[in-house]
Amino acid sequence: MIRVGIYDSDMGILSEMENILLQLGNDRRIFMDIDVFSKKSDFLSHISGDVYDLLFLGINSDYEEVIDMALDAKKHNAHVSIIYVTEDESLWKILLEAHMFRLITKPIDHKFFRKCFMDAYNKMCVDKNYFEYKYKRKLCRVIFNDILFFESSGRYIIIHTKEEQSKMIGTLNTIECQLSFSATRFFRIHQSYLVNEKYIKNIERTSLLLFNGTELPISKRHYHFLKELL
């Protein structure tokens, strides 16, 4: 799923961009969750509690305020791609300093708009380096390299990172499938633990030690499997 946010004060342009994306998603079978905003205040209230992969931001004489919106979005997801949409093509030099991925001019060329989206989509497929989950209807993301291990606790999964712990509803079996595309390797060491390879310091017969001092149990079957790989 791709989270897309669209902002423009012109309702006609806003509707046009949304319709292009809906048609594109249908044609290419790309599942998108699209939010549209015509007011800056609505956009800013959402960006603080949501994570977007791609933003289309209408920008004109109020470019300083819109750039501030883009910078705020970057704080919540450093990997977000930002496509600016404007009537003033001369703004491109300023927008280059504001994390511009592409610039689309009005009136919108639908073919070029679709190309810009696909460029961003292909970049996302290559760059995706985070684990994504939902908890209490909120979309959350954690960089793979920041995850120490996943712990199963009843119906919940506790995600242990270098800085904090968070939780989600799920199973380790499902998470293992989700991690299959990750360049970071995670190993199942026990029915209740899935560990990031890079944080494993030492392996004993019945326990595994992480570099941060955390000691976790390891089953006999997984011990022999890991000793062959590491």
mmCIF file with all atom_site columns, C-alpha atoms in Angstrom:
data_model
loop_
_atom_site.group_PDB
_atom_site.id
_atom_site.type_symbol
_atom_site.label_atom_id
_atom_site.label_alt_id
_atom_site.label_comp_id
_atom_site.label_asym_id
_atom_site.label_entity_id
_atom_site.label_seq_id
_atom_site.pdbx_PDB_ins_code
_atom_site.Cartn_x
_atom_site.Cartn_y
_atom_site.Cartn_z
_atom_site.occupancy
_atom_site.B_iso_or_equiv
_atom_site.pdbx_formal_charge
_atom_site.auth_seq_id
_atom_site.auth_comp_id
_atom_site.auth_asym_id
_atom_site.auth_atom_id
_atom_site.pdbx_PDB_model_num
ATOM 1   C CA . MET A 1 1   ? 0.000   0.000   0.000   1.00 0.00 ? 1   MET A CA 1
ATOM 2   C CA . ILE A 1 2   ? 1.199   3.508   -0.851  1.00 0.00 ? 2   ILE A CA 1
ATOM 3   C CA . ARG A 1 3   ? 0.123   6.452   1.281   1.00 0.00 ? 3   ARG A CA 1
ATOM 4   C CA . VAL A 1 4   ? -0.398  9.512   -0.918  1.00 0.00 ? 4   VAL A CA 1
ATOM 5   C CA . GLY A 1 5   ? -1.223  13.023  0.215   1.00 0.00 ? 5   GLY A CA 1
ATOM 6   C CA . ILE A 1 6   ? -2.418  15.758  -2.173  1.00 0.00 ? 6   ILE A CA 1
ATOM 7   C CA . TYR A 1 7   ? -2.642  19.444  -1.305  1.00 0.00 ? 7   TYR A CA 1
ATOM 8   C CA . ASP A 1 8   ? -3.858  22.296  -3.491  1.00 0.00 ? 8   ASP A CA 1
ATOM 9   C CA . SER A 1 9   ? -6.030  25.303  -2.729  1.00 0.00 ? 9   SER A CA 1
ATOM 10  C CA . ASP A 1 10  ? -7.690  24.904  -6.140  1.00 0.00 ? 10  ASP A CA 1
ATOM 11  C CA . MET A 1 11  ? -10.455 22.300  -5.721  1.00 0.00 ? 11  MET A CA 1
ATOM 12  C CA . GLY A 1 12  ? -10.541 21.658  -9.466  1.00 0.00 ? 12  GLY A CA 1
ATOM 13  C CA . ILE A 1 13  ? -6.825  20.802  -9.614  1.00 0.00 ? 13  ILE A CA 1
ATOM 14  C CA . LEU A 1 14  ? -7.148  18.774  -6.419  1.00 0.00 ? 14  LEU A CA 1
ATOM 15  C CA . SER A 1 15  ? -9.944  16.663  -7.904  1.00 0.00 ? 15  SER A CA 1
ATOM 16  C CA . GLU A 1 16  ? -8.067  16.296  -11.190 1.00 0.00 ? 16  GLU A CA 1
ATOM 17  C CA . MET A 1 17  ? -4.939  14.930  -9.477  1.00 0.00 ? 17  MET A CA 1
ATOM 18  C CA . GLU A 1 18  ? -6.953  12.539  -7.344  1.00 0.00 ? 18  GLU A CA 1
ATOM 19  C CA . ASN A 1 19  ? -8.804  11.174  -10.399 1.00 0.00 ? 19  ASN A CA 1
ATOM 20  C CA . ILE A 1 20  ? -5.543  10.636  -12.310 1.00 0.00 ? 20  ILE A CA 1
ATOM 21  C CA . LEU A 1 21  ? -4.142  8.675   -9.368  1.00 0.00 ? 21  LEU A CA 1
ATOM 22  C CA . LEU A 1 22  ? -7.280  6.566   -8.945  1.00 0.00 ? 22  LEU A CA 1
ATOM 23  C CA . GLN A 1 23  ? -7.240  5.673   -12.628 1.00 0.00 ? 23  GLN A CA 1
ATOM 24  C CA . LEU A 1 24  ? -3.518  4.957   -12.539 1.00 0.00 ? 24  LEU A CA 1
ATOM 25  C CA . GLY A 1 25  ? -3.906  2.726   -9.499  1.00 0.00 ? 25  GLY A CA 1
ATOM 26  C CA . ASN A 1 26  ? -6.649  0.813   -11.262 1.00 0.00 ? 26  ASN A CA 1
ATOM 27  C CA . ASP A 1 27  ? -4.646  0.473   -14.487 1.00 0.00 ? 27  ASP A CA 1
ATOM 28  C CA . ARG A 1 28  ? -1.419  -0.631  -12.807 1.00 0.00 ? 28  ARG A CA 1
ATOM 29  C CA . ARG A 1 29  ? -3.037  -2.500  -9.908  1.00 0.00 ? 29  ARG A CA 1
ATOM 30  C CA . ILE A 1 30  ? -1.240  -0.324  -7.390  1.00 0.00 ? 30  ILE A CA 1
ATOM 31  C CA . PHE A 1 31  ? -3.111  -0.031  -4.103  1.00 0.00 ? 31  PHE A CA 1
ATOM 32  C CA . MET A 1 32  ? -3.103  3.574   -2.888  1.00 0.00 ? 32  MET A CA 1
ATOM 33  C CA . ASP A 1 33  ? -4.549  5.217   0.199   1.00 0.00 ? 33  ASP A CA 1
ATOM 34  C CA . ILE A 1 34  ? -5.115  8.832   -0.868  1.00 0.00 ? 34  ILE A CA 1
ATOM 35  C CA . ASP A 1 35  ? -5.827  11.852  1.342   1.00 0.00 ? 35  ASP A CA 1
ATOM 36  C CA . VAL A 1 36  ? -6.732  15.200  -0.222  1.00 0.00 ? 36  VAL A CA 1
ATOM 37  C CA . PHE A 1 37  ? -6.365  18.590  1.446   1.00 0.00 ? 37  PHE A CA 1
ATOM 38  C CA . SER A 1 38  ? -7.481  22.035  0.297   1.00 0.00 ? 38  SER A CA 1
ATOM 39  C CA . LYS A 1 39  ? -6.511  23.759  3.552   1.00 0.00 ? 39  LYS A CA 1
ATOM 40  C CA . LYS A 1 40  ? -2.988  23.959  4.973   1.00 0.00 ? 40  LYS A CA 1
ATOM 41  C CA . SER A 1 41  ? -4.306  23.560  8.522   1.00 0.00 ? 41  SER A CA 1
ATOM 42  C CA . ASP A 1 42  ? -5.947  20.225  7.638   1.00 0.00 ? 42  ASP A CA 1
ATOM 43  C CA . PHE A 1 43  ? -2.766  18.999  6.000   1.00 0.00 ? 43  PHE A CA 1
ATOM 44  C CA . LEU A 1 44  ? -0.593  19.972  8.968   1.00 0.00 ? 44  LEU A CA 1
ATOM 45  C CA . SER A 1 45  ? -2.934  18.336  11.481  1.00 0.00 ? 45  SER A CA 1
ATOM 46  C CA . HIS A 1 46  ? -2.723  15.043  9.552   1.00 0.00 ? 46  HIS A CA 1
ATOM 47  C CA . ILE A 1 47  ? 0.992   15.083  8.796   1.00 0.00 ? 47  ILE A CA 1
ATOM 48  C CA . SER A 1 48  ? 1.864   15.071  12.502  1.00 0.00 ? 48  SER A CA 1
ATOM 49  C CA . GLY A 1 49  ? 0.071   11.775  13.050  1.00 0.00 ? 49  GLY A CA 1
ATOM 50  C CA . ASP A 1 50  ? 0.360   10.026  9.708   1.00 0.00 ? 50  ASP A CA 1
ATOM 51  C CA . VAL A 1 51  ? 3.096   8.796   7.392   1.00 0.00 ? 51  VAL A CA 1
ATOM 52  C CA . TYR A 1 52  ? 3.066   9.496   3.654   1.00 0.00 ? 52  TYR A CA 1
ATOM 53  C CA . ASP A 1 53  ? 5.179   7.867   0.947   1.00 0.00 ? 53  ASP A CA 1
ATOM 54  C CA . LEU A 1 54  ? 4.376   10.475  -1.698  1.00 0.00 ? 54  LEU A CA 1
ATOM 55  C CA . LEU A 1 55  ? 3.104   14.048  -1.615  1.00 0.00 ? 55  LEU A CA 1
ATOM 56  C CA . PHE A 1 56  ? 1.739   16.214  -4.421  1.00 0.00 ? 56  PHE A CA 1
ATOM 57  C CA . LEU A 1 57  ? 1.887   19.818  -3.214  1.00 0.00 ? 57  LEU A CA 1
ATOM 58  C CA . GLY A 1 58  ? 0.308   22.685  -5.127  1.00 0.00 ? 58  GLY A CA 1
ATOM 59  C CA . ILE A 1 59  ? 2.559   25.712  -4.779  1.00 0.00 ? 59  ILE A CA 1
ATOM 60  C CA . ASN A 1 60  ? 2.338   29.290  -6.057  1.00 0.00 ? 60  ASN A CA 1
ATOM 61  C CA . SER A 1 61  ? 2.881   32.706  -4.443  1.00 0.00 ? 61  SER A CA 1
ATOM 62  C CA . ASP A 1 62  ? 2.510   31.086  -1.020  1.00 0.00 ? 62  ASP A CA 1
ATOM 63  C CA . TYR A 1 63  ? 5.519   28.875  -1.695  1.00 0.00 ? 63  TYR A CA 1
ATOM 64  C CA . GLU A 1 64  ? 7.230   29.586  1.644   1.00 0.00 ? 64  GLU A CA 1
ATOM 65  C CA . GLU A 1 65  ? 4.294   28.160  3.615   1.00 0.00 ? 65  GLU A CA 1
ATOM 66  C CA . VAL A 1 66  ? 4.042   25.111  1.352   1.00 0.00 ? 66  VAL A CA 1
ATOM 67  C CA . ILE A 1 67  ? 7.783   24.492  1.633   1.00 0.00 ? 67  ILE A CA 1
ATOM 68  C CA . ASP A 1 68  ? 7.370   24.550  5.420   1.00 0.00 ? 68  ASP A CA 1
ATOM 69  C CA . MET A 1 69  ? 4.672   21.886  5.004   1.00 0.00 ? 69  MET A CA 1
ATOM 70  C CA . ALA A 1 70  ? 7.068   19.772  2.948   1.00 0.00 ? 70  ALA A CA 1
ATOM 71  C CA . LEU A 1 71  ? 9.829   20.111  5.539   1.00 0.00 ? 71  LEU A CA 1
ATOM 72  C CA . ASP A 1 72  ? 7.389   19.086  8.267   1.00 0.00 ? 72  ASP A CA 1
ATOM 73  C CA . ALA A 1 73  ? 6.428   15.995  6.254   1.00 0.00 ? 73  ALA A CA 1
ATOM 74  C CA . LYS A 1 74  ? 10.122  15.117  5.885   1.00 0.00 ? 74  LYS A CA 1
ATOM 75  C CA . LYS A 1 75  ? 10.492  15.137  9.669   1.00 0.00 ? 75  LYS A CA 1
ATOM 76  C CA . HIS A 1 76  ? 7.924   12.347  9.935   1.00 0.00 ? 76  HIS A CA 1
ATOM 77  C CA . ASN A 1 77  ? 9.241   10.303  7.014   1.00 0.00 ? 77  ASN A CA 1
ATOM 78  C CA . ALA A 1 78  ? 12.670  11.131  5.633   1.00 0.00 ? 78  ALA A CA 1
ATOM 79  C CA . HIS A 1 79  ? 11.983  8.932   2.600   1.00 0.00 ? 79  HIS A CA 1
ATOM 80  C CA . VAL A 1 80  ? 8.837   10.709  1.404   1.00 0.00 ? 80  VAL A CA 1
ATOM 81  C CA . SER A 1 81  ? 8.953   11.804  -2.246  1.00 0.00 ? 81  SER A CA 1
ATOM 82  C CA . ILE A 1 82  ? 7.644   15.316  -2.851  1.00 0.00 ? 82  ILE A CA 1
ATOM 83  C CA . ILE A 1 83  ? 6.241   16.381  -6.218  1.00 0.00 ? 83  ILE A CA 1
ATOM 84  C CA . TYR A 1 84  ? 5.395   20.064  -6.511  1.00 0.00 ? 84  TYR A CA 1
ATOM 85  C CA . VAL A 1 85  ? 2.617   21.282  -8.806  1.00 0.00 ? 85  VAL A CA 1
ATOM 86  C CA . THR A 1 86  ? 2.755   24.929  -9.894  1.00 0.00 ? 86  THR A CA 1
ATOM 87  C CA . GLU A 1 87  ? 1.903   27.501  -12.556 1.00 0.00 ? 87  GLU A CA 1
ATOM 88  C CA . ASP A 1 88  ? 5.224   29.245  -11.950 1.00 0.00 ? 88  ASP A CA 1
ATOM 89  C CA . GLU A 1 89  ? 7.964   27.121  -13.489 1.00 0.00 ? 89  GLU A CA 1
ATOM 90  C CA . SER A 1 90  ? 10.608  29.621  -12.322 1.00 0.00 ? 90  SER A CA 1
ATOM 91  C CA . LEU A 1 91  ? 10.220  28.286  -8.762  1.00 0.00 ? 91  LEU A CA 1
ATOM 92  C CA . TRP A 1 92  ? 12.217  25.172  -9.613  1.00 0.00 ? 92  TRP A CA 1
ATOM 93  C CA . LYS A 1 93  ? 15.491  26.589  -8.246  1.00 0.00 ? 93  LYS A CA 1
ATOM 94  C CA . ILE A 1 94  ? 13.903  27.300  -4.881  1.00 0.00 ? 94  ILE A CA 1
ATOM 95  C CA . LEU A 1 95  ? 12.158  23.922  -4.815  1.00 0.00 ? 95  LEU A CA 1
ATOM 96  C CA . LEU A 1 96  ? 15.394  22.060  -5.471  1.00 0.00 ? 96  LEU A CA 1
ATOM 97  C CA . GLU A 1 97  ? 16.389  23.147  -1.971  1.00 0.00 ? 97  GLU A CA 1
ATOM 98  C CA . ALA A 1 98  ? 13.066  21.892  -0.606  1.00 0.00 ? 98  ALA A CA 1
ATOM 99  C CA . HIS A 1 99  ? 13.464  18.172  -1.343  1.00 0.00 ? 99  HIS A CA 1
ATOM 100 C CA . MET A 1 100 ? 11.819  18.356  -4.767  1.00 0.00 ? 100 MET A CA 1
ATOM 101 C CA . PHE A 1 101 ? 11.534  14.966  -6.471  1.00 0.00 ? 101 PHE A CA 1
ATOM 102 C CA . ARG A 1 102 ? 9.719   16.246  -9.566  1.00 0.00 ? 102 ARG A CA 1
ATOM 103 C CA . LEU A 1 103 ? 8.041   19.464  -10.716 1.00 0.00 ? 103 LEU A CA 1
ATOM 104 C CA . ILE A 1 104 ? 4.715   19.410  -12.590 1.00 0.00 ? 104 ILE A CA 1
ATOM 105 C CA . THR A 1 105 ? 3.367   22.560  -14.212 1.00 0.00 ? 105 THR A CA 1
ATOM 106 C CA . LYS A 1 106 ? -0.255  23.610  -14.575 1.00 0.00 ? 106 LYS A CA 1
ATOM 107 C CA . PRO A 1 107 ? -2.312  22.951  -16.602 1.00 0.00 ? 107 PRO A CA 1
ATOM 108 C CA . ILE A 1 108 ? -1.470  19.353  -15.810 1.00 0.00 ? 108 ILE A CA 1
ATOM 109 C CA . ASP A 1 109 ? -0.161  17.090  -18.556 1.00 0.00 ? 109 ASP A CA 1
ATOM 110 C CA . HIS A 1 110 ? -1.741  13.769  -17.546 1.00 0.00 ? 110 HIS A CA 1
ATOM 111 C CA . LYS A 1 111 ? 0.885   11.656  -19.295 1.00 0.00 ? 111 LYS A CA 1
ATOM 112 C CA . PHE A 1 112 ? 3.725   13.476  -17.520 1.00 0.00 ? 112 PHE A CA 1
ATOM 113 C CA . PHE A 1 113 ? 1.851   13.322  -14.204 1.00 0.00 ? 113 PHE A CA 1
ATOM 114 C CA . ARG A 1 114 ? 1.563   9.544   -14.521 1.00 0.00 ? 114 ARG A CA 1
ATOM 115 C CA . LYS A 1 115 ? 5.259   9.285   -15.394 1.00 0.00 ? 115 LYS A CA 1
ATOM 116 C CA . CYS A 1 116 ? 6.224   11.306  -12.303 1.00 0.00 ? 116 CYS A CA 1
ATOM 117 C CA . PHE A 1 117 ? 4.118   9.027   -10.140 1.00 0.00 ? 117 PHE A CA 1
ATOM 118 C CA . MET A 1 118 ? 5.676   5.879   -11.596 1.00 0.00 ? 118 MET A CA 1
ATOM 119 C CA . ASP A 1 119 ? 9.182   7.313   -11.092 1.00 0.00 ? 119 ASP A CA 1
ATOM 120 C CA . ALA A 1 120 ? 8.367   7.904   -7.435  1.00 0.00 ? 120 ALA A CA 1
ATOM 121 C CA . TYR A 1 121 ? 6.724   4.490   -7.103  1.00 0.00 ? 121 TYR A CA 1
ATOM 122 C CA . ASN A 1 122 ? 9.727   2.680   -8.575  1.00 0.00 ? 122 ASN A CA 1
ATOM 123 C CA . LYS A 1 123 ? 12.045  4.620   -6.270  1.00 0.00 ? 123 LYS A CA 1
ATOM 124 C CA . MET A 1 124 ? 9.949   3.580   -3.272  1.00 0.00 ? 124 MET A CA 1
ATOM 125 C CA . CYS A 1 125 ? 10.137  -0.079  -4.270  1.00 0.00 ? 125 CYS A CA 1
ATOM 126 C CA . VAL A 1 126 ? 13.941  0.135   -4.309  1.00 0.00 ? 126 VAL A CA 1
ATOM 127 C CA . ASP A 1 127 ? 14.321  2.292   -1.200  1.00 0.00 ? 127 ASP A CA 1
ATOM 128 C CA . LYS A 1 128 ? 11.821  0.582   1.088   1.00 0.00 ? 128 LYS A CA 1
ATOM 129 C CA . ASN A 1 129 ? 13.823  -0.216  4.197   1.00 0.00 ? 129 ASN A CA 1
ATOM 130 C CA . TYR A 1 130 ? 11.225  -0.117  6.921   1.00 0.00 ? 130 TYR A CA 1
ATOM 131 C CA . PHE A 1 131 ? 8.800   -2.428  8.691   1.00 0.00 ? 131 PHE A CA 1
ATOM 132 C CA . GLU A 1 132 ? 5.221   -1.194  8.420   1.00 0.00 ? 132 GLU A CA 1
ATOM 133 C CA . TYR A 1 133 ? 2.335   -2.029  10.742  1.00 0.00 ? 133 TYR A CA 1
ATOM 134 C CA . LYS A 1 134 ? -0.896  -0.619  12.108  1.00 0.00 ? 134 LYS A CA 1
ATOM 135 C CA . TYR A 1 135 ? -1.820  -0.186  15.750  1.00 0.00 ? 135 TYR A CA 1
ATOM 136 C CA . LYS A 1 136 ? -4.998  1.496   16.988  1.00 0.00 ? 136 LYS A CA 1
ATOM 137 C CA . ARG A 1 137 ? -5.769  2.519   13.380  1.00 0.00 ? 137 ARG A CA 1
ATOM 138 C CA . LYS A 1 138 ? -2.479  4.379   13.096  1.00 0.00 ? 138 LYS A CA 1
ATOM 139 C CA . LEU A 1 139 ? 0.082   3.510   10.423  1.00 0.00 ? 139 LEU A CA 1
ATOM 140 C CA . CYS A 1 140 ? 3.545   3.091   11.955  1.00 0.00 ? 140 CYS A CA 1
ATOM 141 C CA . ARG A 1 141 ? 6.960   2.442   10.425  1.00 0.00 ? 141 ARG A CA 1
ATOM 142 C CA . VAL A 1 142 ? 10.263  1.371   11.918  1.00 0.00 ? 142 VAL A CA 1
ATOM 143 C CA . ILE A 1 143 ? 13.576  1.275   10.035  1.00 0.00 ? 143 ILE A CA 1
ATOM 144 C CA . PHE A 1 144 ? 14.720  -2.353  9.802   1.00 0.00 ? 144 PHE A CA 1
ATOM 145 C CA . ASN A 1 145 ? 18.229  -1.553  11.026  1.00 0.00 ? 145 ASN A CA 1
ATOM 146 C CA . ASP A 1 146 ? 16.792  0.025   14.194  1.00 0.00 ? 146 ASP A CA 1
ATOM 147 C CA . ILE A 1 147 ? 14.940  -3.140  15.223  1.00 0.00 ? 147 ILE A CA 1
ATOM 148 C CA . LEU A 1 148 ? 16.743  -5.368  17.748  1.00 0.00 ? 148 LEU A CA 1
ATOM 149 C CA . PHE A 1 149 ? 14.150  -8.113  17.879  1.00 0.00 ? 149 PHE A CA 1
ATOM 150 C CA . PHE A 1 150 ? 10.453  -8.983  17.740  1.00 0.00 ? 150 PHE A CA 1
ATOM 151 C CA . GLU A 1 151 ? 8.900   -10.652 20.776  1.00 0.00 ? 151 GLU A CA 1
ATOM 152 C CA . SER A 1 152 ? 5.621   -12.574 20.804  1.00 0.00 ? 152 SER A CA 1
ATOM 153 C CA . SER A 1 153 ? 3.503   -11.909 23.897  1.00 0.00 ? 153 SER A CA 1
ATOM 154 C CA . GLY A 1 154 ? 0.000   -13.353 23.744  1.00 0.00 ? 154 GLY A CA 1
ATOM 155 C CA . ARG A 1 155 ? -1.879  -11.776 20.857  1.00 0.00 ? 155 ARG A CA 1
ATOM 156 C CA . TYR A 1 156 ? 0.639   -8.940  20.647  1.00 0.00 ? 156 TYR A CA 1
ATOM 157 C CA . ILE A 1 157 ? 4.057   -8.528  19.056  1.00 0.00 ? 157 ILE A CA 1
ATOM 158 C CA . ILE A 1 158 ? 6.463   -6.261  20.925  1.00 0.00 ? 158 ILE A CA 1
ATOM 159 C CA . ILE A 1 159 ? 8.942   -4.485  18.647  1.00 0.00 ? 159 ILE A CA 1
ATOM 160 C CA . HIS A 1 160 ? 12.182  -3.764  20.477  1.00 0.00 ? 160 HIS A CA 1
ATOM 161 C CA . THR A 1 161 ? 14.311  -1.007  18.924  1.00 0.00 ? 161 THR A CA 1
ATOM 162 C CA . LYS A 1 162 ? 17.472  0.760   20.044  1.00 0.00 ? 162 LYS A CA 1
ATOM 163 C CA . GLU A 1 163 ? 15.401  3.566   21.562  1.00 0.00 ? 163 GLU A CA 1
ATOM 164 C CA . GLU A 1 164 ? 12.021  2.196   22.594  1.00 0.00 ? 164 GLU A CA 1
ATOM 165 C CA . GLN A 1 165 ? 9.416   -0.546  22.518  1.00 0.00 ? 165 GLN A CA 1
ATOM 166 C CA . SER A 1 166 ? 6.167   -0.539  20.566  1.00 0.00 ? 166 SER A CA 1
ATOM 167 C CA . LYS A 1 167 ? 3.537   -3.155  19.942  1.00 0.00 ? 167 LYS A CA 1
ATOM 168 C CA . MET A 1 168 ? 1.141   -4.463  17.354  1.00 0.00 ? 168 MET A CA 1
ATOM 169 C CA . ILE A 1 169 ? -1.393  -7.244  17.002  1.00 0.00 ? 169 ILE A CA 1
ATOM 170 C CA . GLY A 1 170 ? -0.025  -10.181 15.011  1.00 0.00 ? 170 GLY A CA 1
ATOM 171 C CA . THR A 1 171 ? 2.093   -13.315 14.921  1.00 0.00 ? 171 THR A CA 1
ATOM 172 C CA . LEU A 1 172 ? 5.784   -13.961 14.368  1.00 0.00 ? 172 LEU A CA 1
ATOM 173 C CA . ASN A 1 173 ? 4.956   -16.271 11.460  1.00 0.00 ? 173 ASN A CA 1
ATOM 174 C CA . THR A 1 174 ? 3.257   -13.415 9.634   1.00 0.00 ? 174 THR A CA 1
ATOM 175 C CA . ILE A 1 175 ? 6.118   -11.051 10.380  1.00 0.00 ? 175 ILE A CA 1
ATOM 176 C CA . GLU A 1 176 ? 8.653   -13.562 9.023   1.00 0.00 ? 176 GLU A CA 1
ATOM 177 C CA . CYS A 1 177 ? 6.798   -13.474 5.711   1.00 0.00 ? 177 CYS A CA 1
ATOM 178 C CA . GLN A 1 178 ? 6.792   -9.671  5.708   1.00 0.00 ? 178 GLN A CA 1
ATOM 179 C CA . LEU A 1 179 ? 10.542  -9.616  6.355   1.00 0.00 ? 179 LEU A CA 1
ATOM 180 C CA . SER A 1 180 ? 11.366  -11.893 3.441   1.00 0.00 ? 180 SER A CA 1
ATOM 181 C CA . PHE A 1 181 ? 12.037  -8.899  1.126   1.00 0.00 ? 181 PHE A CA 1
ATOM 182 C CA . SER A 1 182 ? 14.243  -7.075  3.629   1.00 0.00 ? 182 SER A CA 1
ATOM 183 C CA . ALA A 1 183 ? 17.989  -6.792  3.030   1.00 0.00 ? 183 ALA A CA 1
ATOM 184 C CA . THR A 1 184 ? 18.363  -6.998  6.832   1.00 0.00 ? 184 THR A CA 1
ATOM 185 C CA . ARG A 1 185 ? 18.305  -10.620 8.004   1.00 0.00 ? 185 ARG A CA 1
ATOM 186 C CA . PHE A 1 186 ? 16.157  -11.649 10.946  1.00 0.00 ? 186 PHE A CA 1
ATOM 187 C CA . PHE A 1 187 ? 16.475  -15.099 12.541  1.00 0.00 ? 187 PHE A CA 1
ATOM 188 C CA . ARG A 1 188 ? 13.882  -17.050 14.488  1.00 0.00 ? 188 ARG A CA 1
ATOM 189 C CA . ILE A 1 189 ? 15.662  -18.253 17.636  1.00 0.00 ? 189 ILE A CA 1
ATOM 190 C CA . HIS A 1 190 ? 12.626  -19.375 19.608  1.00 0.00 ? 190 HIS A CA 1
ATOM 191 C CA . GLN A 1 191 ? 8.860   -19.606 19.185  1.00 0.00 ? 191 GLN A CA 1
ATOM 192 C CA . SER A 1 192 ? 8.653   -16.184 20.850  1.00 0.00 ? 192 SER A CA 1
ATOM 193 C CA . TYR A 1 193 ? 11.648  -14.317 19.373  1.00 0.00 ? 193 TYR A CA 1
ATOM 194 C CA . LEU A 1 194 ? 12.779  -13.078 15.970  1.00 0.00 ? 194 LEU A CA 1
ATOM 195 C CA . VAL A 1 195 ? 16.196  -11.364 16.101  1.00 0.00 ? 195 VAL A CA 1
ATOM 196 C CA . ASN A 1 196 ? 18.082  -8.930  13.863  1.00 0.00 ? 196 ASN A CA 1
ATOM 197 C CA . GLU A 1 197 ? 21.336  -10.634 12.782  1.00 0.00 ? 197 GLU A CA 1
ATOM 198 C CA . LYS A 1 198 ? 23.437  -7.469  13.112  1.00 0.00 ? 198 LYS A CA 1
ATOM 199 C CA . TYR A 1 199 ? 22.813  -7.243  16.886  1.00 0.00 ? 199 TYR A CA 1
ATOM 200 C CA . ILE A 1 200 ? 23.790  -10.830 17.737  1.00 0.00 ? 200 ILE A CA 1
ATOM 201 C CA . LYS A 1 201 ? 26.985  -10.815 19.820  1.00 0.00 ? 201 LYS A CA 1
ATOM 202 C CA . ASN A 1 202 ? 27.255  -14.403 21.019  1.00 0.00 ? 202 ASN A CA 1
ATOM 203 C CA . ILE A 1 203 ? 25.354  -17.694 20.793  1.00 0.00 ? 203 ILE A CA 1
ATOM 204 C CA . GLU A 1 204 ? 25.319  -20.309 23.554  1.00 0.00 ? 204 GLU A CA 1
ATOM 205 C CA . ARG A 1 205 ? 23.474  -23.613 23.748  1.00 0.00 ? 205 ARG A CA 1
ATOM 206 C CA . THR A 1 206 ? 20.465  -22.203 25.537  1.00 0.00 ? 206 THR A CA 1
ATOM 207 C CA . SER A 1 207 ? 20.766  -18.437 25.131  1.00 0.00 ? 207 SER A CA 1
ATOM 208 C CA . LEU A 1 208 ? 21.722  -15.675 22.741  1.00 0.00 ? 208 LEU A CA 1
ATOM 209 C CA . LEU A 1 209 ? 23.385  -12.401 23.745  1.00 0.00 ? 209 LEU A CA 1
ATOM 210 C CA . LEU A 1 210 ? 22.835  -9.105  21.946  1.00 0.00 ? 210 LEU A CA 1
ATOM 211 C CA . PHE A 1 211 ? 25.345  -6.270  21.802  1.00 0.00 ? 211 PHE A CA 1
ATOM 212 C CA . ASN A 1 212 ? 23.181  -4.147  24.105  1.00 0.00 ? 212 ASN A CA 1
ATOM 213 C CA . GLY A 1 213 ? 23.415  -6.819  26.831  1.00 0.00 ? 213 GLY A CA 1
ATOM 214 C CA . THR A 1 214 ? 19.969  -8.338  26.304  1.00 0.00 ? 214 THR A CA 1
ATOM 215 C CA . GLU A 1 215 ? 19.949  -12.124 26.765  1.00 0.00 ? 215 GLU A CA 1
ATOM 216 C CA . LEU A 1 216 ? 17.274  -14.181 24.998  1.00 0.00 ? 216 LEU A CA 1
ATOM 217 C CA . PRO A 1 217 ? 16.468  -17.901 25.104  1.00 0.00 ? 217 PRO A CA 1
ATOM 218 C CA . ILE A 1 218 ? 17.306  -20.007 22.051  1.00 0.00 ? 218 ILE A CA 1
ATOM 219 C CA . SER A 1 219 ? 15.767  -23.385 21.272  1.00 0.00 ? 219 SER A CA 1
ATOM 220 C CA . LYS A 1 220 ? 17.921  -26.424 20.511  1.00 0.00 ? 220 LYS A CA 1
ATOM 221 C CA . ARG A 1 221 ? 16.672  -26.641 16.918  1.00 0.00 ? 221 ARG A CA 1
ATOM 222 C CA . HIS A 1 222 ? 17.328  -22.990 16.195  1.00 0.00 ? 222 HIS A CA 1
ATOM 223 C CA . TYR A 1 223 ? 20.726  -23.137 17.908  1.00 0.00 ? 223 TYR A CA 1
ATOM 224 C CA . HIS A 1 224 ? 22.019  -25.750 15.437  1.00 0.00 ? 224 HIS A CA 1
ATOM 225 C CA . PHE A 1 225 ? 20.503  -23.863 12.504  1.00 0.00 ? 225 PHE A CA 1
ATOM 226 C CA . LEU A 1 226 ? 22.134  -20.554 13.495  1.00 0.00 ? 226 LEU A CA 1
ATOM 227 C CA . LYS A 1 227 ? 25.535  -22.088 14.188  1.00 0.00 ? 227 LYS A CA 1
ATOM 228 C CA . GLU A 1 228 ? 25.619  -23.295 10.583  1.00 0.00 ? 228 GLU A CA 1
ATOM 229 C CA . LEU A 1 229 ? 24.745  -19.858 9.214   1.00 0.00 ? 229 LEU A CA 1
ATOM 230 C CA . LEU A 1 230 ? 26.760  -17.525 11.445  1.00 0.00 ? 230 LEU A CA 1
#
